[in-house]
Coordinates of C-alpha atoms and ligand atoms in Angstrom, one line a residue:
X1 CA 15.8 7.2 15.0
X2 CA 12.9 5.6 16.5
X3 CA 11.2 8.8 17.6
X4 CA 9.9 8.9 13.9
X5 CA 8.0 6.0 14.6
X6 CA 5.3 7.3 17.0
X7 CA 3.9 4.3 19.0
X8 CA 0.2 3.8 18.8
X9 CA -2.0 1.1 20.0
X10 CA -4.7 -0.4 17.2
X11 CA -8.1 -0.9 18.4
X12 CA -10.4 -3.7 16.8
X13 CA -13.8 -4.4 17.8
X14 CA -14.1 -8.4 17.6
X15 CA -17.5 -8.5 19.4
X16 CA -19.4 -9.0 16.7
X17 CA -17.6 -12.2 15.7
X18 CA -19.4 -15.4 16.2
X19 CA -17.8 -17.7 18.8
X20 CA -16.5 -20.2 16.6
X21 CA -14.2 -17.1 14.7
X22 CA -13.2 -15.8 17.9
X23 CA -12.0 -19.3 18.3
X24 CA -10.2 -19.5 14.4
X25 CA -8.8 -15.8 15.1
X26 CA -6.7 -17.1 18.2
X27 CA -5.3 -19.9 15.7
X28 CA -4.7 -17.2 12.7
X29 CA -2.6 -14.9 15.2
X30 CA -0.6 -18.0 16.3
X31 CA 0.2 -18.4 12.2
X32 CA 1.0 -15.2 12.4
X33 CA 3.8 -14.9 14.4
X34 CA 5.5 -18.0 13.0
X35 CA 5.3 -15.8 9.7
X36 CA 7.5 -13.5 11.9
X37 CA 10.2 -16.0 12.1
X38 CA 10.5 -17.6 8.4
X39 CA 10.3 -13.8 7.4
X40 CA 13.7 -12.9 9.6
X41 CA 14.7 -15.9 8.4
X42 CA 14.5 -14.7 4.4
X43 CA 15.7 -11.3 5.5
X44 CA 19.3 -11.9 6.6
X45 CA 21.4 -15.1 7.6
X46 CA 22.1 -13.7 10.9
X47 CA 18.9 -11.5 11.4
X48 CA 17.4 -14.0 14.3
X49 CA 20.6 -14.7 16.6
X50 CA 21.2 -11.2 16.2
X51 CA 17.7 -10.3 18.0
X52 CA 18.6 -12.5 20.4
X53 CA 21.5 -11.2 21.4
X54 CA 20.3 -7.7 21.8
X55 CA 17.5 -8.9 23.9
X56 CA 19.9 -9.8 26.2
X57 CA 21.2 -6.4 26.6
X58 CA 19.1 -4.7 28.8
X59 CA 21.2 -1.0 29.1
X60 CA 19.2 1.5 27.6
X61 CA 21.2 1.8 24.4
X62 CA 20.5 -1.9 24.2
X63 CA 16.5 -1.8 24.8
X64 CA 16.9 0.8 22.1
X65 CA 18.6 -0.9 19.9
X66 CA 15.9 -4.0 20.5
X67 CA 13.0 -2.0 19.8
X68 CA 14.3 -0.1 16.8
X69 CA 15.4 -3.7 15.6
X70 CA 11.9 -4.8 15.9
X71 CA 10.0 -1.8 13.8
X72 CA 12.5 -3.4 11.2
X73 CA 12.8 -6.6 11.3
X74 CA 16.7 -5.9 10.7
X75 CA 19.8 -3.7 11.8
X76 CA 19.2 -1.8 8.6
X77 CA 17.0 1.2 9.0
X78 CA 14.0 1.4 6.0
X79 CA 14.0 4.9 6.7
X80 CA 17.7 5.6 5.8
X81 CA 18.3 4.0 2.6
X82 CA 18.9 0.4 4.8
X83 CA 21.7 1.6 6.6
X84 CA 23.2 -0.1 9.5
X85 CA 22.2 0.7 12.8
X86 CA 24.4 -1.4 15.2
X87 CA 27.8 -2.4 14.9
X88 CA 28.9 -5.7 13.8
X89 CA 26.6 -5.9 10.7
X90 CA 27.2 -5.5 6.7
X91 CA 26.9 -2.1 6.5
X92 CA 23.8 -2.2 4.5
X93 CA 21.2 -4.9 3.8
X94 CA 22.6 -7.4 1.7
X95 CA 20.8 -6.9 -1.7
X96 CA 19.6 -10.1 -2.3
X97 CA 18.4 -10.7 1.4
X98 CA 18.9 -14.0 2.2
X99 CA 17.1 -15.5 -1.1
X100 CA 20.7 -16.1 -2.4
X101 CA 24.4 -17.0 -1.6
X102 CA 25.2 -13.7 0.6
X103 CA 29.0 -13.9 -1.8
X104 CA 26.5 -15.0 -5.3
X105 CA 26.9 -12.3 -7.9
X106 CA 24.0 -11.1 -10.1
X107 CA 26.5 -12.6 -13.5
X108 CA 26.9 -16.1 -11.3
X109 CA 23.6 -16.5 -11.4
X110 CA 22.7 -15.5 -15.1
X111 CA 25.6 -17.7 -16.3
X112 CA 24.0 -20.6 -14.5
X113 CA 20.7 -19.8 -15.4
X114 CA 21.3 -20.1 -18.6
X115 CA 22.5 -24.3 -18.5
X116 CA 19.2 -25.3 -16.9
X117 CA 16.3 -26.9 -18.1
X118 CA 13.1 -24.9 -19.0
X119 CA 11.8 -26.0 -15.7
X120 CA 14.6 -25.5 -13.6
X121 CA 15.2 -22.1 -14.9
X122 CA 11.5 -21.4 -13.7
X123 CA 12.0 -22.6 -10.6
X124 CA 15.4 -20.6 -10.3
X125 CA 13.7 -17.6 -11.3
X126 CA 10.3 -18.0 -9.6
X127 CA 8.3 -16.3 -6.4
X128 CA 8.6 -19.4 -3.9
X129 CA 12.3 -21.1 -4.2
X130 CA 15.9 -19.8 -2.8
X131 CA 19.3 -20.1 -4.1
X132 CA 22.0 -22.3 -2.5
X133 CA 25.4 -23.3 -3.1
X134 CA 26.8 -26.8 -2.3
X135 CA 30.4 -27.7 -3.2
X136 CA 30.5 -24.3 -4.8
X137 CA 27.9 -25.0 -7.1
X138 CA 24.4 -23.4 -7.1
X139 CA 20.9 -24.8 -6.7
X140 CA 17.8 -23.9 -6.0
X141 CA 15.7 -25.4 -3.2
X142 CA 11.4 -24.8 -2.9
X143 CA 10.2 -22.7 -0.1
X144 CA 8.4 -26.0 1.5
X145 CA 11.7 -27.6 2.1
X146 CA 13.9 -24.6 3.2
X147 CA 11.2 -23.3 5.6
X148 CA 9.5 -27.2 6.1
X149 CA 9.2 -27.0 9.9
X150 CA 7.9 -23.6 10.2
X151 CA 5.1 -24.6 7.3
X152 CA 4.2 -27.9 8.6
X153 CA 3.1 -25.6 12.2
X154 CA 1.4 -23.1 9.9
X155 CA -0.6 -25.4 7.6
X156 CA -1.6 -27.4 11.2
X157 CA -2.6 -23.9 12.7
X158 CA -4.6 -23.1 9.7
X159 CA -6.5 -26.1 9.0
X160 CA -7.1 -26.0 12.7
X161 CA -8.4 -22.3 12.2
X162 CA -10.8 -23.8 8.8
X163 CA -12.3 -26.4 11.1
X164 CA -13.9 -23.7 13.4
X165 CA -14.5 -21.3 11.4
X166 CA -18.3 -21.3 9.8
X167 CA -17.4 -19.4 6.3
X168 CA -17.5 -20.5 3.5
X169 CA -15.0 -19.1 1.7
X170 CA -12.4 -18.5 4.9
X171 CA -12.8 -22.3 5.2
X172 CA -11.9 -22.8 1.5
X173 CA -9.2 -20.6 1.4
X174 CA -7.0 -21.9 4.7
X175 CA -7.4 -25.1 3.7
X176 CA -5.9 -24.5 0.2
X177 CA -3.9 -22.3 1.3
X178 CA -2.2 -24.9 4.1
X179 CA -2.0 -27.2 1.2
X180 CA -0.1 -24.7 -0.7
X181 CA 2.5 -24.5 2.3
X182 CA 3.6 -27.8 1.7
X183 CA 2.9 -28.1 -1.8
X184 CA 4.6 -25.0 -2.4
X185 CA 2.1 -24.8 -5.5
X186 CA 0.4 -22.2 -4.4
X187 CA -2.1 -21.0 -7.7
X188 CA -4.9 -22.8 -6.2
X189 CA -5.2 -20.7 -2.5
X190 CA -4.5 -17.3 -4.4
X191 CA -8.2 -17.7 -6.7
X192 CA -9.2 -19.1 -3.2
X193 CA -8.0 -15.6 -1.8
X194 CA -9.6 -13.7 -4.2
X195 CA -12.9 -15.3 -4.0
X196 CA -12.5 -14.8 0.4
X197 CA -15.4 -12.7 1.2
X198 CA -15.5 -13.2 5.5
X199 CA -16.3 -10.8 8.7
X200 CA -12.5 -12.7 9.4
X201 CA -10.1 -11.2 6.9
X202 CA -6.6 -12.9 6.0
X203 CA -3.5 -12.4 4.0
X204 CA -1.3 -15.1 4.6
X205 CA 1.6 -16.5 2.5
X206 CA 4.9 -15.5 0.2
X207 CA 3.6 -12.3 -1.8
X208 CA 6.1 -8.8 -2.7
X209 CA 9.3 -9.3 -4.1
X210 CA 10.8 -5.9 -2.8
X211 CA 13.3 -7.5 -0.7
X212 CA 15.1 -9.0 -3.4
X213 CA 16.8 -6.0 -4.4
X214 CA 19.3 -8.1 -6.6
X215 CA 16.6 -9.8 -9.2
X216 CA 12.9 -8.8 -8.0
X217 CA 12.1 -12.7 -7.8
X218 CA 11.5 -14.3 -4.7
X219 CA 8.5 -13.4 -2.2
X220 CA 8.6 -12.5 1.3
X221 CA 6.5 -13.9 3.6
X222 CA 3.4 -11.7 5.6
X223 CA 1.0 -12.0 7.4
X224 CA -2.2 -9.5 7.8
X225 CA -5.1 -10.7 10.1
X226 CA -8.2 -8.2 9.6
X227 CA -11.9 -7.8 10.6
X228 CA -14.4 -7.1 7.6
X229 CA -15.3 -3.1 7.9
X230 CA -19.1 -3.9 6.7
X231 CA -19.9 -0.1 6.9
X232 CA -17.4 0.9 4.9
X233 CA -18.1 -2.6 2.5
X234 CA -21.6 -1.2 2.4
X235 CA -19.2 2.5 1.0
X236 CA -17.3 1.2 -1.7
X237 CA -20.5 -1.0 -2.9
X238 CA -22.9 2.2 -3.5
X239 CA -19.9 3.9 -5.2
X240 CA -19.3 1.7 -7.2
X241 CA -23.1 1.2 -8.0
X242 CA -22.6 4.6 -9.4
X243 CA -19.1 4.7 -11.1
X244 CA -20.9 4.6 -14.6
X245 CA -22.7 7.7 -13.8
X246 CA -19.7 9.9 -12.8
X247 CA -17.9 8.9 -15.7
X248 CA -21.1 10.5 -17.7
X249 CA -20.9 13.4 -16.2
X250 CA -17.2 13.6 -16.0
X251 CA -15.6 17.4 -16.6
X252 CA -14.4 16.1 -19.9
X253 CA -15.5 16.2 -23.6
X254 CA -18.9 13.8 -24.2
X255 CA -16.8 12.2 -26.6
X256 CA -13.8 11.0 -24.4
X257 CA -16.1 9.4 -21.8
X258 CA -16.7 5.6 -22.0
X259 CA -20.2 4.5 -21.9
X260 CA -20.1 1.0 -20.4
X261 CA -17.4 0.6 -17.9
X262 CA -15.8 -2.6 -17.7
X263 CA -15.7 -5.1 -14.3
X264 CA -13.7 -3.1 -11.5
X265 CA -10.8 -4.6 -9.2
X266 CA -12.7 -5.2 -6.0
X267 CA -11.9 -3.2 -3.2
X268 CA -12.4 -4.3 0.5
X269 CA -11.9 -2.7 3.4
X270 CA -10.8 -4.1 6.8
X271 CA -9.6 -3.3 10.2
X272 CA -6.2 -4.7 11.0
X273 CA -5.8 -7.0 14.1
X274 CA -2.3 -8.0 13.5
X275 CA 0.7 -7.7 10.7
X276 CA 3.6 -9.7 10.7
X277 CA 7.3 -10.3 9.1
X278 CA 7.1 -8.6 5.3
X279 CA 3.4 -6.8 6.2
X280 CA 5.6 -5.2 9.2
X281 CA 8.8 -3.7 8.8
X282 CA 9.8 -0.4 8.5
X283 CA 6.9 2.1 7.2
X284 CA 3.9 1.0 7.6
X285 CA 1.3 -0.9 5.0
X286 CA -1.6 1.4 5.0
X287 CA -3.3 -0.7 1.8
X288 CA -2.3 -3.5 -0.7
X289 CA -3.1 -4.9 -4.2
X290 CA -2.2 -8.8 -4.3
X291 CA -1.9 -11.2 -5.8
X292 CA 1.3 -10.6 -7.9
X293 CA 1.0 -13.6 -9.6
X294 CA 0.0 -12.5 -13.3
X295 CA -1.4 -16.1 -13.5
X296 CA -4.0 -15.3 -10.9
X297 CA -4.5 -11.5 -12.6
X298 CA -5.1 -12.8 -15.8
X299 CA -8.2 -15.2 -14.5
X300 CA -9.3 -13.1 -11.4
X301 CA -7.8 -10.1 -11.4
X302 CA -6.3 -8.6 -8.5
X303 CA -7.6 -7.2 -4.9
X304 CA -7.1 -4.1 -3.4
X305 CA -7.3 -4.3 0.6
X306 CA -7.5 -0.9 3.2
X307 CA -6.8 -0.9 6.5
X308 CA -9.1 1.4 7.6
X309 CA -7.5 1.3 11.7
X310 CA -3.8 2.0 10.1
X311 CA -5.1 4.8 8.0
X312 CA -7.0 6.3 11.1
X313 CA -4.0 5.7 13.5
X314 CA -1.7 7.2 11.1
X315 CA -4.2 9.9 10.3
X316 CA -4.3 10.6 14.4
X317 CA -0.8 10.6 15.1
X318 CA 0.9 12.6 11.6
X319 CA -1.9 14.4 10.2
X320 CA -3.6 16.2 13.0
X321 CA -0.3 17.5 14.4
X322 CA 0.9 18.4 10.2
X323 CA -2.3 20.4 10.5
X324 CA -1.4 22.6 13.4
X325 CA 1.3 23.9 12.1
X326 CA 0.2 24.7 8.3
X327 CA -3.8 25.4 9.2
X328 CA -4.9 28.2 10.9
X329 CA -6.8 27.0 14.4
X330 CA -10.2 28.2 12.7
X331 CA -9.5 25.2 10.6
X332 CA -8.8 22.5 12.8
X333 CA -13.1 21.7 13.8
X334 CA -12.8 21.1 9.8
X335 CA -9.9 18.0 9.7
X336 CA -11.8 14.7 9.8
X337 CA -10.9 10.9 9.4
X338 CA -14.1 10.5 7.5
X339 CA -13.8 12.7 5.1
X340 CA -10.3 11.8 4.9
X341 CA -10.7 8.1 4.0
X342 CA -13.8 8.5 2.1
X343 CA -11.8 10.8 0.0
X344 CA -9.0 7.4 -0.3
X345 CA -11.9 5.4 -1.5
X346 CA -13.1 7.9 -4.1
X347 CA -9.3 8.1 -5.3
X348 CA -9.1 4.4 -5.6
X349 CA -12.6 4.2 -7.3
X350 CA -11.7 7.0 -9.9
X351 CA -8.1 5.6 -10.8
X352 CA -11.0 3.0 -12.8
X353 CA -12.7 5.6 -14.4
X354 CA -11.8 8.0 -17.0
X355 CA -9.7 7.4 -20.5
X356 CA -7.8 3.9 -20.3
X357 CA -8.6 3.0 -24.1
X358 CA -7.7 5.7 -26.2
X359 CA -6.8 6.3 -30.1
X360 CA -4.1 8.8 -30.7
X361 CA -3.5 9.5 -34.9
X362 CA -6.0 6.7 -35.8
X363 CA -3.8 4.3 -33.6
X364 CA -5.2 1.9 -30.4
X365 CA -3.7 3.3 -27.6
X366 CA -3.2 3.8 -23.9
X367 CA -2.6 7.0 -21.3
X368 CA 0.1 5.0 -20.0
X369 CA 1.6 4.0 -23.3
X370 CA 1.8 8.0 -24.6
X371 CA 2.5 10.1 -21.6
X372 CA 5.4 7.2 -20.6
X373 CA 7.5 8.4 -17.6
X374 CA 4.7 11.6 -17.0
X375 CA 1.9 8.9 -16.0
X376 CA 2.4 7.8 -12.9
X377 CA 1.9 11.7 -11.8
X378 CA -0.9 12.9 -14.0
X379 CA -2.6 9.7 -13.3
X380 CA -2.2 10.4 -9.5
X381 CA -3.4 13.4 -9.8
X382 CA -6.4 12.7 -12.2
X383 CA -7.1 10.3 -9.3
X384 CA -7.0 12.7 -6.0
X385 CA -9.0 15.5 -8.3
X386 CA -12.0 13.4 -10.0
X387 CA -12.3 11.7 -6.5
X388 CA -13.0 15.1 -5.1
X389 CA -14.7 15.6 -8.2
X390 CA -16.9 12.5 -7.6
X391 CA -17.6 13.5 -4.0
X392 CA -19.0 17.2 -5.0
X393 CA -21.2 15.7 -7.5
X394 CA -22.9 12.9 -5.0
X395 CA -23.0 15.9 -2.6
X396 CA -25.0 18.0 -5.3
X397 CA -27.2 15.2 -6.6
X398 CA -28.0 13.9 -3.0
X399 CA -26.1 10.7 -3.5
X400 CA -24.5 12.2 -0.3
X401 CA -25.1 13.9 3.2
X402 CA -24.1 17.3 1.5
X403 CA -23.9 20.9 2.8
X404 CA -21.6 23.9 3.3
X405 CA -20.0 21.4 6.5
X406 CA -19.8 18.6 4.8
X407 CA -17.7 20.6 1.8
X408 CA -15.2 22.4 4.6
X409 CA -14.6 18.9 6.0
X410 CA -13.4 17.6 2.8
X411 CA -11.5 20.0 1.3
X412 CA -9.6 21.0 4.7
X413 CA -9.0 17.5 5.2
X414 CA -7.4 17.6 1.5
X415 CA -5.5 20.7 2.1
X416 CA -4.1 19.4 4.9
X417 CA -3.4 15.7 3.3
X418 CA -1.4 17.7 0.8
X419 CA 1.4 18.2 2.7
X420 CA 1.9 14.6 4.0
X421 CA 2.6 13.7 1.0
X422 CA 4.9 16.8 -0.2
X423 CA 6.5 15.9 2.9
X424 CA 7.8 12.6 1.4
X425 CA 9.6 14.3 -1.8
X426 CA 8.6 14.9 -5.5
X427 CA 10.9 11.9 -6.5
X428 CA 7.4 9.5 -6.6
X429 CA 4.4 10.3 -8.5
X430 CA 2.1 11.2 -5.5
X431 CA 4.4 13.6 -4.4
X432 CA 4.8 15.6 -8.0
X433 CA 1.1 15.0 -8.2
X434 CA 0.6 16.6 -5.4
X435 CA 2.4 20.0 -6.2
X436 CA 1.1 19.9 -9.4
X437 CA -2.6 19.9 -7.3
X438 CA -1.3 22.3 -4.8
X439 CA 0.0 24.8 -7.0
X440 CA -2.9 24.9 -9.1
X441 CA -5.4 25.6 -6.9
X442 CA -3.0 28.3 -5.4
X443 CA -2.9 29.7 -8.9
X444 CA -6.6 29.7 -9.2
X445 CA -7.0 31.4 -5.9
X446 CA -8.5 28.2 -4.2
X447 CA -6.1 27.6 -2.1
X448 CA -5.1 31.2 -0.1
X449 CA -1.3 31.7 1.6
X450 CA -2.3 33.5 4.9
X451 CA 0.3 36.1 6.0
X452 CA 1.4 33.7 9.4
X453 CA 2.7 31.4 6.7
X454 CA -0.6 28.8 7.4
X455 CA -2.8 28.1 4.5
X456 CA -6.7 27.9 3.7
X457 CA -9.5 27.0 1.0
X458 CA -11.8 29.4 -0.1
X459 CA -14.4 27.2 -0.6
X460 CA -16.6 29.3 -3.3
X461 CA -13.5 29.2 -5.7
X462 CA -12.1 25.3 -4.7
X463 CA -15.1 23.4 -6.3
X464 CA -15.0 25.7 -10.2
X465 CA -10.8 25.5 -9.5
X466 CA -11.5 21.3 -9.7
X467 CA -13.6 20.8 -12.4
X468 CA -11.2 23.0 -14.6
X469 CA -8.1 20.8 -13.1
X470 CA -9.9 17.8 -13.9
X471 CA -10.5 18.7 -17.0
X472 CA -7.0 19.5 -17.9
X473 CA -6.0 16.2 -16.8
X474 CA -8.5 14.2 -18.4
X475 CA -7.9 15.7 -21.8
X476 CA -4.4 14.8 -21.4
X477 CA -5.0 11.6 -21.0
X478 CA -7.8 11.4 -23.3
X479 CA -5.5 12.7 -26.2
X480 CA -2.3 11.2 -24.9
X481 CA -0.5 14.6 -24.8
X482 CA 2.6 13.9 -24.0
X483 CA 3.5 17.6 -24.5
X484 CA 1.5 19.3 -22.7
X485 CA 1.6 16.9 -19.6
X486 CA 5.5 17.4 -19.6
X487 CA 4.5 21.7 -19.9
X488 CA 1.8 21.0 -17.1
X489 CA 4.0 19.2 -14.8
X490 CA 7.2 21.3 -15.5
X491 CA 4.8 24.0 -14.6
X492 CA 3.5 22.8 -11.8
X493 CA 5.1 19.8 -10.7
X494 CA 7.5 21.5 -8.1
X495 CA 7.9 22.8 -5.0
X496 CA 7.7 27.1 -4.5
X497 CA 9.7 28.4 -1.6
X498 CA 6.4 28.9 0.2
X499 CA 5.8 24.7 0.5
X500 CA 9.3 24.2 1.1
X501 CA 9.0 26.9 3.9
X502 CA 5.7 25.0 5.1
X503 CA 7.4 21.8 4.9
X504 CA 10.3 23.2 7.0
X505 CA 8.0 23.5 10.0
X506 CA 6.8 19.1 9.9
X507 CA 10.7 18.1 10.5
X508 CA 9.6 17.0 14.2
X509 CA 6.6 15.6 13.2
X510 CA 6.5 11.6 13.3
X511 CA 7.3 10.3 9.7
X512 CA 4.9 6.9 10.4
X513 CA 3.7 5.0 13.2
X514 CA 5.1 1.7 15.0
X515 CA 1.5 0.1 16.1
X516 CA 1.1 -1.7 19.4
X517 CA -0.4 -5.5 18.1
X518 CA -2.7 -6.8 21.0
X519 CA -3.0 -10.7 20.8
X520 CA -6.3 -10.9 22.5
Ligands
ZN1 ZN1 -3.5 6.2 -6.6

């Protein structure tokens, strides 16, 4: 079980900090691991004596056991559907965590709901509280009180982290956001967090709700400590600066092209020091959107976050070996992070651009609203094709280093990205996305089948084969088909014997990576 986690060690250069972060970071990785503990606390009642016990046991089962443990923060492996992997445990992770009474059914609580107050019923139902029962009756009690100790050290260590540190809006935000700890009010630090713009990156506080598999309601904490990537800043910035002109010259009718783009989520890109509790438990975070509080959306919008060192590590350790097996060896010179994570960028970029308003039989409309459950996939898709799409054109205009290497680079490196993600199934968009890209290009003779069961672009045929894709999937969504997405994906959506015989060969291949977190 834990040989699908291939152990990797996360290199950050902090040089570059000035003396007094170096200083704040030291306090901010301290916070961190005390997110480590009220997180195991949220998870399960018994998650922490648990780890302590099998740190005790020092046979090699036992050390096993430990480690596997610690890639999940629990005895229930993320990997197999949250099974149980010791004895002595519920057999799979309770489905409320430990936000509620472990015996609390999902009718208990609605029948109670329903007798509070307005503001009661919020609190019951809100990101930041848990669920209690005292003399058989429930209750709910805030985050500050039920975690107090644990947040009175973390506001200390992060208002001792804002005194040193010389920015701005770092400053601003930890002291906010230690109010917010002990408030539990915690509006004010999440604008703060939006507005953080610092060589010393954090996430820090109560933020997905995935844990709460019974409602969706309460937040978990995490914990991501990140340098600023000011190269890759410097990236997204000039692409951005141009967004508006790959939208005019999109592969799509004139007419379906939007001539003033609106603001775009800001996207920032770090390199992750350390991740703790909810930000490091089973697979990997490569990249987040946060907040989730629509409060903060509706006033500041949301921020998307890539960790450039996870992507890179994972990129090292699952790609490269995906691509011995399915390339040919000519192809391998051709594989390259860069192109590979420039190609993310221009995927997140593009998911901005393209039709969002539409009108469909005189009616205001959206792509999501008319191609319904198909969206997700075509969207994904539309995504992964006008971001290659968008990198051709800046090669051909000079926006871009181009050139015959720079082109092989990229579109290996996207034949090869193809099948991690086949590799994870068609039941999620990207996957069914994906075949629908593969088996397109294949069609169109872009992508060739050698006869050792490997695979390969022809590169005169790839860049024609995605301007026509990306012109089907535009006009979908620019006319709200929902017919011929459904024919297009029923299609195409699936995989031919030929990917499941590729896919056959990854089975040994790591699925994700458990990283080694230096504390400096
Ligand atoms: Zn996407």
């Amino acid at each position: 079980m834990t040989a699908r986690f291939a152990e990797v060690e996360l290199r950050v250069d902090t040089s570059k900090l000035v003396p007094q972060d170096r200083q704040a970071l030291a306090k901010l990785v301290a916070a961190a691991h005390v997110i480590d503990d009220i997180f195991m606390k949220q998870y399960w009642s018994g998650d922490r004596d648990l780890y302590a016990k099998l740190a005790k046991d020092t046979t090699p089962l036992g050390k096993a056991r430990q480690r596997y443990f610690w890639i999940n923060k629990g005895p229930w492996s993320a990997l197999d559907d949250l099974r149980a992997f010791v004895p002595g445990v519920p057999d799979r992770k309770p489905l409320g965590a430990n936000f509620y009474p472990e015996d609390m059914t999902k009718k208990e609580f609605e029948d109670w709901a329903k007798t509070l107050s307005k503001e009661q019923k919020e609190q019951a139902e809100g990101f930041f509280s848990v669920i209690r029962r005292q003399g058989g009756k429930l209750h709910s009690v805030p985050f500050s009180e039920e975690y107090g100790a644990d947040l009175l050290k973390l506001a200390g260590l992060l208002r001792e982290a804002a005194a040193l540190t010389p920015n701005a809006s770092l400053k601003k935000f930890l002291n906010l956001r230690a109010d917010a700890f002990l408030s539990n009010d915690y509006y004010a630090s999440d604008v703060a967090w939006m507005d953080l713009d610092a060589p010393l990156d954090i996430t820090i506080g109560p933020y997905e709700t995935y844990n709460d598999e019974l409602f969706g309601y309460k937040a978990s904490y995490e914990a991501y400590v990140n340098l600023r990537d000011d190269a890759e800043s410097a990236k997204v910035q000039f692409f951005s600066d141009h967004l508006q002109e790959i939208e005019n010259n999109l592969p799509v009718d004139p007419k379906f092209r939007n001539p003033k783009l609106g603001a775009q989520a800001p996207i920032r890109v770090v390199n992750q020091i350390i991740a703790t509790g909810d930000g490091d438990h089973g697979v990997k975070t490569a990249a987040y959107n946060l907040p989730n509080d629509e409060r903060v959306i509706q006033q500041k919008g949301s921020k998307r976050v890539m960790l450039k060192n996870v992507q890179e590590a994972k990129f090292k350790t699952i790609l490269i070996p995906i691509s011995k097996l399915v390339l040919p060896a000519s192809a391998q010179a051709d594989l390259s992070f860069d192109s590979f994570f420039t190609h993310i960028l221009a995927h997140e970029l593009t998911h901005g651009i393209g039709p969002h308003q539409i009108t469909v039989g005189g009616r205001a409309t959206t792509p999501r609203q008319e191609l319904k459950d198909l969206y997700s996939a075509l969207e994904e898709a539309k995504a992964d094709v006008s971001g290659l799409f968008m990198l051709q054109y800046m090669f051909d205009h000079k926006l871009l280093p181009g050139g015959p290497e720079a082109e092989r680079k990229l579109y290996t490196s996207f034949l090869a990205s193809t099948f991690r993600t086949l590799r994870f199934g068609l039941h999620e968009a990207h996957g069914k996305g994906m075949a629908l890209q593969f088996n397109y290009l294949k069609e169109k003779g872009a992508f060739l089948a050698n006869s050792d069961g490997t695979f390969a672009v022809d590169f005169a045929k790839i860049k024609p084969a995605i301007r026509d894709l990306d012109h089907e999937l535009l006009t979908i969504e620019a006319t709200g088909d929902y017919a011929a997405g459904k024919a297009m994906l029923e299609r195409l959506g699936k995989l031919t014997p030929e990917l499941e015989g590729a896919i056959a060969k990854l089975k040994d291949i790591p699925t994700d990576i458990d990283p080694m977190q230096s504390t400096l």
